[in-house]
Amino acid sequence: MYRSKNPYRPIRTEVLAVVEETPNIKTLRLKPEESISFETGQFVEMTVPGVGESPFTPSSRPSEKETLEVSVMRVGKVTEIIHNLKAGDVVGLRGPFGTGYPMEDFKGKEILVVGGGCGFAPLRSLMYEFFHRSGEYKKLLFRGGCKTPEDFLYKKEIGEWAKRDDLDVVLTVDKGNGDWTGNVGVVTTILDELDLDKPRAIGIVCGPPVMMKFATLKLLDQGFKREHIYLSMEKNMSCGFGKCGHCRIGTYYACKDGPVFRFDKISDFPNIWD
Ligand SMILES: Cc1cc2nc3c(=O)[nH]c(=O)nc-3n(C[C@H](O)[C@H](O)[C@H](O)COP(=O)(O)OP(=O)(O)OC[C@H]3O[C@@H](n4cnc5c(N)ncnc54)[C@H](O)[C@@H]3O)c2cc1C
Ligand code: FES
């Protein structure tokens, strides 16, 4: 739900810090002039004056009201300019937009979170929320994959997650290096042995479309129910709040009804993975 009076008006936002996470992903800590209070899984539109606008899902704690973080992969015109921003620079932010993760529906459940590449960004915010609510769910598993060990976002932090008693973490890479002692193979290769009550467990998948497709098929194959799988769908967006029609998925608008969708709601629409 958008809370500001004029959803087209970007809020003046200062870049407080920039962290280089991987060769092509940077995390920006941002301070909007008016606080932007988001729910995990919702997104914001970032305006770079004179260049354009792009949607990003905050990767920080929803409970932090004064600042937020976005992790941005360099893929084109807008993200290239964002990668050149420095502390003190100014951008615009609109939002939050869309429907995030239904945290109440996860209460009392066993939960598997599956992330790939830049999908770790929204999932970090979600994991913070799970940690904040530790005790509300039965079991929490995180399975994540990247192309190489260098491509993992939040390396140090995920190392800390792995030490938690309330979380089971397994990571994989498509291609290892000399230091990598973990699994080698695409993310579906670490979804075979899951100690979960699969017909009742929740599966949350976020990453590039091809990864989401094969991870979802794998979860279905493992006995997960369609209505227990949640996907974060990244369609091309413009307005961000259901007016322009750019982001249609069947009868839904990804910006308003999503970006988080339960798989059974969208599984019958054509081309959902494009
Ligand atoms: C709800 C939502 C949340 C997002 N969250 C994040 C995030 O947290 N971090 C992040 O790095 N990216 C995120 N994205 C993707 C990001 O918005 C795009 O990568 C960005 O808009 C590309 O802009 P550009 O001008 O740099 O690239 P362009 O020059 O427009 O495009 C360059 C390449 O990127 C592809 N591309 C453009 N837009 C998208 C898109 N929406 N999804 C997939 N590929 C795209 C194009 O097809 C093209 O191949 C999100 C997208 C959506 C819809
Ligand atoms: S982005 Fe305009 S309707 Fe969804």
mmCIF file of C-alpha atoms and ligand atoms in Angstrom:
data_model
loop_
_atom_site.group_PDB
_atom_site.id
_atom_site.type_symbol
_atom_site.label_atom_id
_atom_site.label_comp_id
_atom_site.label_asym_id
_atom_site.label_seq_id
_atom_site.Cartn_x
_atom_site.Cartn_y
_atom_site.Cartn_z
ATOM 1 C CA MET A 1 0.000 0.000 0.000
ATOM 2 C CA TYR A 2 1.438 3.418 -0.980
ATOM 3 C CA ARG A 3 1.268 5.884 1.872
ATOM 4 C CA SER A 4 2.443 9.231 0.461
ATOM 5 C CA LYS A 5 -0.062 11.718 -0.995
ATOM 6 C CA ASN A 6 1.485 11.870 -4.452
ATOM 7 C CA PRO A 7 2.930 8.505 -5.579
ATOM 8 C CA TYR A 8 4.634 10.127 -8.623
ATOM 9 C CA ARG A 9 6.695 12.500 -6.496
ATOM 10 C CA PRO A 10 10.175 11.215 -5.641
ATOM 11 C CA ILE A 11 11.402 11.936 -2.123
ATOM 12 C CA ARG A 12 14.822 13.626 -2.040
ATOM 13 C CA THR A 13 17.254 11.026 -0.729
ATOM 14 C CA GLU A 14 20.918 11.260 0.244
ATOM 15 C CA VAL A 15 23.372 8.448 -0.387
ATOM 16 C CA LEU A 16 25.068 7.863 2.978
ATOM 17 C CA ALA A 17 27.444 5.063 1.993
ATOM 18 C CA VAL A 18 28.265 2.659 -0.823
ATOM 19 C CA VAL A 19 29.613 -0.874 -0.269
ATOM 20 C CA GLU A 20 31.054 -2.961 -3.087
ATOM 21 C CA GLU A 21 29.591 -6.429 -2.500
ATOM 22 C CA THR A 22 30.689 -8.277 -5.659
ATOM 23 C CA PRO A 23 32.291 -7.264 -8.979
ATOM 24 C CA ASN A 24 28.850 -6.122 -10.261
ATOM 25 C CA ILE A 25 26.681 -5.487 -7.175
ATOM 26 C CA LYS A 26 26.865 -2.514 -4.817
ATOM 27 C CA THR A 27 24.822 -1.809 -1.678
ATOM 28 C CA LEU A 28 23.741 1.789 -1.092
ATOM 29 C CA ARG A 29 22.688 3.075 2.326
ATOM 30 C CA LEU A 30 20.107 5.790 1.736
ATOM 31 C CA LYS A 31 18.498 8.470 3.861
ATOM 32 C CA PRO A 32 15.244 9.835 2.456
ATOM 33 C CA GLU A 33 14.092 13.290 3.630
ATOM 34 C CA GLU A 34 10.764 11.689 4.623
ATOM 35 C CA SER A 35 11.036 8.229 6.144
ATOM 36 C CA ILE A 36 9.923 5.341 3.910
ATOM 37 C CA SER A 37 8.414 2.560 5.979
ATOM 38 C CA PHE A 38 8.334 -0.658 3.955
ATOM 39 C CA GLU A 39 7.236 -4.231 4.591
ATOM 40 C CA THR A 40 9.692 -6.949 3.632
ATOM 41 C CA GLY A 41 9.272 -7.811 -0.075
ATOM 42 C CA GLN A 42 7.844 -4.428 -1.095
ATOM 43 C CA PHE A 43 9.887 -2.297 -3.507
ATOM 44 C CA VAL A 44 10.845 1.319 -4.139
ATOM 45 C CA GLU A 45 11.456 3.217 -7.398
ATOM 46 C CA MET A 46 14.817 4.992 -7.450
ATOM 47 C CA THR A 47 15.092 8.061 -9.672
ATOM 48 C CA VAL A 48 18.478 9.181 -10.898
ATOM 49 C CA PRO A 49 17.969 12.792 -12.023
ATOM 50 C CA GLY A 50 18.380 13.189 -15.786
ATOM 51 C CA VAL A 51 18.848 9.442 -16.357
ATOM 52 C CA GLY A 52 15.780 7.430 -15.377
ATOM 53 C CA GLU A 53 14.123 5.305 -12.776
ATOM 54 C CA SER A 54 14.421 1.657 -11.659
ATOM 55 C CA PRO A 55 12.665 -0.543 -9.095
ATOM 56 C CA PHE A 56 14.635 -2.136 -6.244
ATOM 57 C CA THR A 57 13.585 -4.155 -3.218
ATOM 58 C CA PRO A 58 15.181 -2.872 -0.004
ATOM 59 C CA SER A 59 17.626 -5.367 1.467
ATOM 60 C CA SER A 60 17.666 -3.799 4.934
ATOM 61 C CA ARG A 61 15.589 -4.294 8.096
ATOM 62 C CA PRO A 62 11.988 -3.110 7.738
ATOM 63 C CA SER A 63 12.232 -1.913 11.356
ATOM 64 C CA GLU A 64 14.872 0.711 10.382
ATOM 65 C CA LYS A 65 12.677 3.703 9.658
ATOM 66 C CA GLU A 66 15.175 6.523 8.962
ATOM 67 C CA THR A 67 17.453 4.797 6.437
ATOM 68 C CA LEU A 68 17.214 1.900 4.022
ATOM 69 C CA GLU A 69 19.587 -0.114 1.869
ATOM 70 C CA VAL A 70 19.294 -1.356 -1.689
ATOM 71 C CA SER A 71 21.714 -3.744 -3.388
ATOM 72 C CA VAL A 72 21.979 -2.989 -7.080
ATOM 73 C CA MET A 73 23.328 -5.179 -9.864
ATOM 74 C CA ARG A 74 24.891 -3.266 -12.776
ATOM 75 C CA VAL A 75 22.986 -4.351 -15.906
ATOM 76 C CA GLY A 76 22.233 -1.228 -17.973
ATOM 77 C CA LYS A 77 21.788 2.535 -18.202
ATOM 78 C CA VAL A 78 20.285 3.414 -14.808
ATOM 79 C CA THR A 79 22.161 0.829 -12.753
ATOM 80 C CA GLU A 80 25.472 1.887 -14.371
ATOM 81 C CA ILE A 81 24.925 5.447 -13.112
ATOM 82 C CA ILE A 82 23.829 4.160 -9.693
ATOM 83 C CA HIS A 83 27.142 2.277 -9.478
ATOM 84 C CA ASN A 84 28.979 5.585 -9.904
ATOM 85 C CA LEU A 85 27.149 7.260 -6.997
ATOM 86 C CA LYS A 86 29.147 8.261 -3.912
ATOM 87 C CA ALA A 87 28.332 9.257 -0.343
ATOM 88 C CA GLY A 88 26.744 12.731 -0.418
ATOM 89 C CA ASP A 89 25.089 12.301 -3.832
ATOM 90 C CA VAL A 90 21.324 12.766 -4.100
ATOM 91 C CA VAL A 91 18.706 10.531 -5.774
ATOM 92 C CA GLY A 92 14.899 10.309 -5.583
ATOM 93 C CA LEU A 93 12.835 7.511 -4.068
ATOM 94 C CA ARG A 94 9.150 6.702 -4.575
ATOM 95 C CA GLY A 95 7.268 4.084 -2.635
ATOM 96 C CA PRO A 96 7.067 1.661 -0.980
ATOM 97 C CA PHE A 97 4.972 -0.180 -3.547
ATOM 98 C CA GLY A 98 3.432 -3.604 -3.888
ATOM 99 C CA THR A 99 2.617 -6.542 -1.699
ATOM 100 C CA GLY A 100 5.412 -8.145 0.266
ATOM 101 C CA TYR A 101 5.758 -11.431 2.136
ATOM 102 C CA PRO A 102 2.689 -12.455 4.203
ATOM 103 C CA MET A 103 4.605 -12.970 7.459
ATOM 104 C CA GLU A 104 1.457 -13.865 9.403
ATOM 105 C CA ASP A 105 0.813 -16.838 7.069
ATOM 106 C CA PHE A 106 4.259 -18.258 7.907
ATOM 107 C CA LYS A 107 3.588 -18.513 11.640
ATOM 108 C CA GLY A 108 4.013 -22.011 13.052
ATOM 109 C CA LYS A 109 5.365 -23.371 9.753
ATOM 110 C CA GLU A 110 8.585 -24.998 8.550
ATOM 111 C CA ILE A 111 10.156 -22.606 6.060
ATOM 112 C CA LEU A 112 12.643 -23.047 3.247
ATOM 113 C CA VAL A 113 14.148 -19.891 1.683
ATOM 114 C CA VAL A 114 15.913 -20.374 -1.659
ATOM 115 C CA GLY A 115 17.977 -17.543 -3.144
ATOM 116 C CA GLY A 116 20.025 -17.052 -6.276
ATOM 117 C CA GLY A 117 22.413 -14.217 -7.205
ATOM 118 C CA CYS A 118 20.863 -10.782 -6.761
ATOM 119 C CA GLY A 119 17.815 -12.478 -5.175
ATOM 120 C CA PHE A 120 19.797 -12.433 -1.927
ATOM 121 C CA ALA A 121 18.929 -8.708 -1.691
ATOM 122 C CA PRO A 122 15.185 -8.968 -0.945
ATOM 123 C CA LEU A 123 15.856 -12.160 0.989
ATOM 124 C CA ARG A 124 18.261 -10.451 3.391
ATOM 125 C CA SER A 125 15.424 -8.169 4.455
ATOM 126 C CA LEU A 126 13.140 -11.215 4.799
ATOM 127 C CA MET A 127 15.723 -13.122 6.853
ATOM 128 C CA TYR A 128 16.061 -10.128 9.212
ATOM 129 C CA GLU A 129 12.304 -10.302 9.673
ATOM 130 C CA PHE A 130 12.442 -14.047 10.415
ATOM 131 C CA PHE A 131 15.265 -13.483 12.919
ATOM 132 C CA HIS A 132 13.207 -10.716 14.522
ATOM 133 C CA ARG A 133 10.282 -13.178 14.824
ATOM 134 C CA SER A 134 12.434 -16.154 15.848
ATOM 135 C CA GLY A 135 10.173 -18.562 17.731
ATOM 136 C CA GLU A 136 7.110 -17.863 15.558
ATOM 137 C CA TYR A 137 8.018 -20.583 13.036
ATOM 138 C CA LYS A 138 8.978 -24.237 13.483
ATOM 139 C CA LYS A 139 12.093 -24.500 11.368
ATOM 140 C CA LEU A 140 14.063 -22.212 9.010
ATOM 141 C CA LEU A 141 16.339 -23.364 6.184
ATOM 142 C CA PHE A 142 18.284 -21.107 3.794
ATOM 143 C CA ARG A 143 19.628 -22.521 0.527
ATOM 144 C CA GLY A 144 21.535 -20.129 -1.724
ATOM 145 C CA GLY A 145 23.473 -20.319 -4.956
ATOM 146 C CA CYS A 146 25.701 -18.030 -7.022
ATOM 147 C CA LYS A 147 27.881 -18.429 -10.096
ATOM 148 C CA THR A 148 31.194 -18.266 -8.196
ATOM 149 C CA PRO A 149 32.218 -17.665 -4.529
ATOM 150 C CA GLU A 150 33.052 -14.024 -5.436
ATOM 151 C CA ASP A 151 29.417 -13.466 -6.478
ATOM 152 C CA PHE A 152 27.883 -13.978 -3.022
ATOM 153 C CA LEU A 153 26.286 -10.876 -1.538
ATOM 154 C CA TYR A 154 26.743 -10.213 2.211
ATOM 155 C CA LYS A 155 29.507 -12.827 2.558
ATOM 156 C CA LYS A 156 30.472 -11.906 6.117
ATOM 157 C CA GLU A 157 26.867 -11.669 7.284
ATOM 158 C CA ILE A 158 25.865 -15.021 5.823
ATOM 159 C CA GLY A 159 28.880 -16.499 7.631
ATOM 160 C CA GLU A 160 27.287 -15.203 10.856
ATOM 161 C CA TRP A 161 23.865 -16.602 9.871
ATOM 162 C CA ALA A 162 25.437 -20.044 9.512
ATOM 163 C CA LYS A 163 26.328 -19.960 13.235
ATOM 164 C CA ARG A 164 22.729 -19.393 14.359
ATOM 165 C CA ASP A 165 20.891 -22.218 16.162
ATOM 166 C CA ASP A 166 17.557 -21.296 14.567
ATOM 167 C CA LEU A 167 18.776 -21.487 10.955
ATOM 168 C CA ASP A 168 20.250 -24.173 8.700
ATOM 169 C CA VAL A 169 22.330 -22.704 5.839
ATOM 170 C CA VAL A 170 23.698 -24.494 2.754
ATOM 171 C CA LEU A 171 25.342 -22.618 -0.127
ATOM 172 C CA THR A 172 26.431 -23.710 -3.564
ATOM 173 C CA VAL A 173 28.324 -22.259 -6.528
ATOM 174 C CA ASP A 174 28.174 -23.139 -10.218
ATOM 175 C CA LYS A 175 31.971 -22.987 -10.340
ATOM 176 C CA GLY A 176 34.268 -23.188 -7.304
ATOM 177 C CA ASN A 177 37.755 -21.829 -6.668
ATOM 178 C CA GLY A 178 40.688 -23.028 -4.551
ATOM 179 C CA ASP A 179 39.172 -21.753 -1.280
ATOM 180 C CA TRP A 180 35.615 -23.017 -1.797
ATOM 181 C CA THR A 181 34.825 -26.074 0.333
ATOM 182 C CA GLY A 182 31.028 -26.067 -0.168
ATOM 183 C CA ASN A 183 28.793 -27.671 -2.762
ATOM 184 C CA VAL A 184 29.439 -27.160 -6.475
ATOM 185 C CA GLY A 185 26.383 -27.237 -8.744
ATOM 186 C CA VAL A 186 23.297 -25.177 -9.494
ATOM 187 C CA VAL A 187 20.947 -24.356 -6.626
ATOM 188 C CA THR A 188 18.589 -27.270 -7.336
ATOM 189 C CA THR A 189 21.435 -29.662 -6.406
ATOM 190 C CA ILE A 190 21.078 -28.604 -2.754
ATOM 191 C CA LEU A 191 17.312 -29.063 -2.665
ATOM 192 C CA ASP A 192 17.329 -32.866 -2.605
ATOM 193 C CA GLU A 193 17.862 -33.580 1.069
ATOM 194 C CA LEU A 194 15.585 -31.250 2.969
ATOM 195 C CA ASP A 195 14.653 -32.218 6.506
ATOM 196 C CA LEU A 196 11.137 -30.782 6.218
ATOM 197 C CA ASP A 197 7.520 -31.923 6.300
ATOM 198 C CA LYS A 198 7.281 -31.006 2.613
ATOM 199 C CA PRO A 199 3.506 -31.184 1.998
ATOM 200 C CA ARG A 200 3.056 -28.637 4.779
ATOM 201 C CA ALA A 201 6.296 -26.605 4.478
ATOM 202 C CA ILE A 202 6.552 -23.111 2.974
ATOM 203 C CA GLY A 203 8.993 -22.532 0.082
ATOM 204 C CA ILE A 204 10.162 -18.997 -0.703
ATOM 205 C CA VAL A 205 12.143 -18.532 -3.913
ATOM 206 C CA CYS A 206 13.854 -15.378 -5.190
ATOM 207 C CA GLY A 207 16.440 -15.008 -7.935
ATOM 208 C CA PRO A 208 16.839 -14.779 -11.706
ATOM 209 C CA PRO A 209 13.790 -16.113 -13.630
ATOM 210 C CA VAL A 210 15.516 -19.301 -14.820
ATOM 211 C CA MET A 211 16.622 -20.136 -11.282
ATOM 212 C CA MET A 212 13.120 -19.469 -9.904
ATOM 213 C CA LYS A 213 11.606 -21.727 -12.549
ATOM 214 C CA PHE A 214 13.850 -24.717 -11.867
ATOM 215 C CA ALA A 215 13.845 -24.246 -8.086
ATOM 216 C CA THR A 216 10.017 -24.141 -8.127
ATOM 217 C CA LEU A 217 9.785 -27.278 -10.276
ATOM 218 C CA LYS A 218 12.193 -28.986 -7.892
ATOM 219 C CA LEU A 219 10.146 -28.041 -4.844
ATOM 220 C CA LEU A 220 6.967 -29.358 -6.498
ATOM 221 C CA ASP A 221 8.838 -32.548 -7.324
ATOM 222 C CA GLN A 222 9.893 -32.798 -3.665
ATOM 223 C CA GLY A 223 6.273 -32.665 -2.499
ATOM 224 C CA PHE A 224 5.764 -28.951 -1.772
ATOM 225 C CA LYS A 225 2.232 -27.717 -2.552
ATOM 226 C CA ARG A 226 1.743 -24.974 -5.168
ATOM 227 C CA GLU A 227 -0.111 -22.866 -2.612
ATOM 228 C CA HIS A 228 2.860 -23.038 -0.236
ATOM 229 C CA ILE A 229 5.433 -21.658 -2.695
ATOM 230 C CA TYR A 230 6.061 -17.879 -2.805
ATOM 231 C CA LEU A 231 7.888 -16.158 -5.657
ATOM 232 C CA SER A 232 9.153 -12.608 -6.059
ATOM 233 C CA MET A 233 8.371 -11.661 -9.667
ATOM 234 C CA GLU A 234 10.481 -8.985 -11.350
ATOM 235 C CA LYS A 235 8.467 -7.690 -14.287
ATOM 236 C CA ASN A 236 9.365 -4.480 -16.114
ATOM 237 C CA MET A 237 7.719 -1.680 -14.215
ATOM 238 C CA SER A 238 6.989 1.982 -14.743
ATOM 239 C CA CYS A 239 4.432 3.687 -12.486
ATOM 240 C CA GLY A 240 4.752 1.161 -9.658
ATOM 241 C CA PHE A 241 1.155 1.381 -8.488
ATOM 242 C CA GLY A 242 -1.207 -0.213 -10.996
ATOM 243 C CA LYS A 243 -1.824 2.622 -13.502
ATOM 244 C CA CYS A 244 0.375 2.052 -16.571
ATOM 245 C CA GLY A 245 -0.138 -1.675 -17.223
ATOM 246 C CA HIS A 246 3.558 -2.383 -17.916
ATOM 247 C CA CYS A 247 3.867 -5.180 -15.386
ATOM 248 C CA ARG A 248 0.934 -7.475 -16.135
ATOM 249 C CA ILE A 249 1.049 -11.138 -15.145
ATOM 250 C CA GLY A 250 -2.185 -12.597 -16.472
ATOM 251 C CA THR A 251 -4.954 -10.767 -14.647
ATOM 252 C CA TYR A 252 -2.575 -9.266 -12.064
ATOM 253 C CA TYR A 253 -0.275 -6.268 -11.923
ATOM 254 C CA ALA A 254 3.099 -7.331 -10.495
ATOM 255 C CA CYS A 255 3.615 -3.873 -8.969
ATOM 256 C CA LYS A 256 0.375 -3.897 -6.997
ATOM 257 C CA ASP A 257 -0.716 -7.518 -6.520
ATOM 258 C CA GLY A 258 2.966 -8.591 -6.237
ATOM 259 C CA PRO A 259 5.907 -8.581 -6.564
ATOM 260 C CA VAL A 260 5.476 -11.468 -4.091
ATOM 261 C CA PHE A 261 2.992 -14.018 -5.447
ATOM 262 C CA ARG A 262 1.843 -17.392 -4.247
ATOM 263 C CA PHE A 263 2.700 -19.797 -7.078
ATOM 264 C CA ASP A 264 -0.819 -21.273 -7.396
ATOM 265 C CA LYS A 265 -2.183 -17.772 -8.173
ATOM 266 C CA ILE A 266 -0.001 -17.321 -11.275
ATOM 267 C CA SER A 267 1.056 -20.816 -12.338
ATOM 268 C CA ASP A 268 -1.576 -21.117 -15.099
ATOM 269 C CA PHE A 269 -0.643 -17.834 -16.834
ATOM 270 C CA PRO A 270 1.629 -18.101 -19.905
ATOM 271 C CA ASN A 271 5.253 -16.859 -19.926
ATOM 272 C CA ILE A 272 5.500 -16.191 -16.191
ATOM 273 C CA TRP A 273 9.248 -16.965 -16.212
ATOM 274 C CA ASP A 274 10.125 -14.549 -19.087
HETATM 275 C C1 LIG B 1 9.973 -5.301 -8.057
HETATM 276 C C2 LIG B 1 11.407 -5.293 -8.562
HETATM 277 C C3 LIG B 1 12.438 -5.347 -7.635
HETATM 278 C C4 LIG B 1 13.770 -5.331 -8.078
HETATM 279 N N1 LIG B 1 14.758 -5.374 -7.128
HETATM 280 C C5 LIG B 1 16.039 -5.332 -7.523
HETATM 281 C C6 LIG B 1 17.098 -5.308 -6.561
HETATM 282 O O1 LIG B 1 16.864 -5.322 -5.331
HETATM 283 N N2 LIG B 1 18.361 -5.249 -7.030
HETATM 284 C C7 LIG B 1 18.648 -5.226 -8.376
HETATM 285 O O2 LIG B 1 19.838 -5.177 -8.741
HETATM 286 N N3 LIG B 1 17.683 -5.268 -9.295
HETATM 287 C C8 LIG B 1 16.392 -5.289 -8.911
HETATM 288 N N4 LIG B 1 15.402 -5.283 -9.869
HETATM 289 C C9 LIG B 1 15.774 -5.235 -11.294
HETATM 290 C C10 LIG B 1 16.141 -3.786 -11.648
HETATM 291 O O3 LIG B 1 15.020 -2.960 -11.491
HETATM 292 C C11 LIG B 1 16.652 -3.730 -13.108
HETATM 293 O O4 LIG B 1 17.850 -4.456 -13.200
HETATM 294 C C12 LIG B 1 16.917 -2.297 -13.517
HETATM 295 O O5 LIG B 1 15.680 -1.601 -13.625
HETATM 296 C C13 LIG B 1 17.647 -2.251 -14.862
HETATM 297 O O6 LIG B 1 17.753 -0.892 -15.250
HETATM 298 P P1 LIG B 1 18.894 -0.398 -16.254
HETATM 299 O O7 LIG B 1 18.461 0.911 -16.862
HETATM 300 O O8 LIG B 1 20.215 -0.389 -15.569
HETATM 301 O O9 LIG B 1 18.925 -1.539 -17.319
HETATM 302 P P2 LIG B 1 18.283 -1.531 -18.781
HETATM 303 O O10 LIG B 1 19.207 -0.756 -19.664
HETATM 304 O O11 LIG B 1 16.839 -1.143 -18.726
HETATM 305 O O12 LIG B 1 18.336 -3.088 -19.100
HETATM 306 C C14 LIG B 1 19.558 -3.810 -19.104
HETATM 307 C C15 LIG B 1 19.268 -5.273 -19.035
HETATM 308 O O13 LIG B 1 18.599 -5.600 -17.798
HETATM 309 C C16 LIG B 1 17.360 -6.254 -18.057
HETATM 310 N N5 LIG B 1 16.338 -5.765 -17.133
HETATM 311 C C17 LIG B 1 15.795 -4.521 -17.086
HETATM 312 N N6 LIG B 1 14.850 -4.465 -16.157
HETATM 313 C C18 LIG B 1 14.779 -5.675 -15.593
HETATM 314 C C19 LIG B 1 13.981 -6.257 -14.592
HETATM 315 N N7 LIG B 1 13.007 -5.582 -13.972
HETATM 316 N N8 LIG B 1 14.210 -7.539 -14.249
HETATM 317 C C20 LIG B 1 15.136 -8.256 -14.889
HETATM 318 N N9 LIG B 1 15.920 -7.772 -15.864
HETATM 319 C C21 LIG B 1 15.746 -6.515 -16.207
HETATM 320 C C22 LIG B 1 16.990 -5.853 -19.470
HETATM 321 O O14 LIG B 1 16.165 -6.853 -20.066
HETATM 322 C C23 LIG B 1 18.338 -5.766 -20.140
HETATM 323 O O15 LIG B 1 18.795 -7.049 -20.536
HETATM 324 C C24 LIG B 1 14.075 -5.299 -9.454
HETATM 325 C C25 LIG B 1 13.037 -5.260 -10.386
HETATM 326 C C26 LIG B 1 11.723 -5.267 -9.947
HETATM 327 C C27 LIG B 1 10.612 -5.216 -10.946
HETATM 328 S S1 FES B 2 4.180 -0.681 -13.157
HETATM 329 FE FE1 FES B 2 2.476 0.479 -13.849
HETATM 330 S S2 FES B 2 0.839 -0.917 -13.630
HETATM 331 FE FE2 FES B 2 2.502 -1.950 -12.728
#
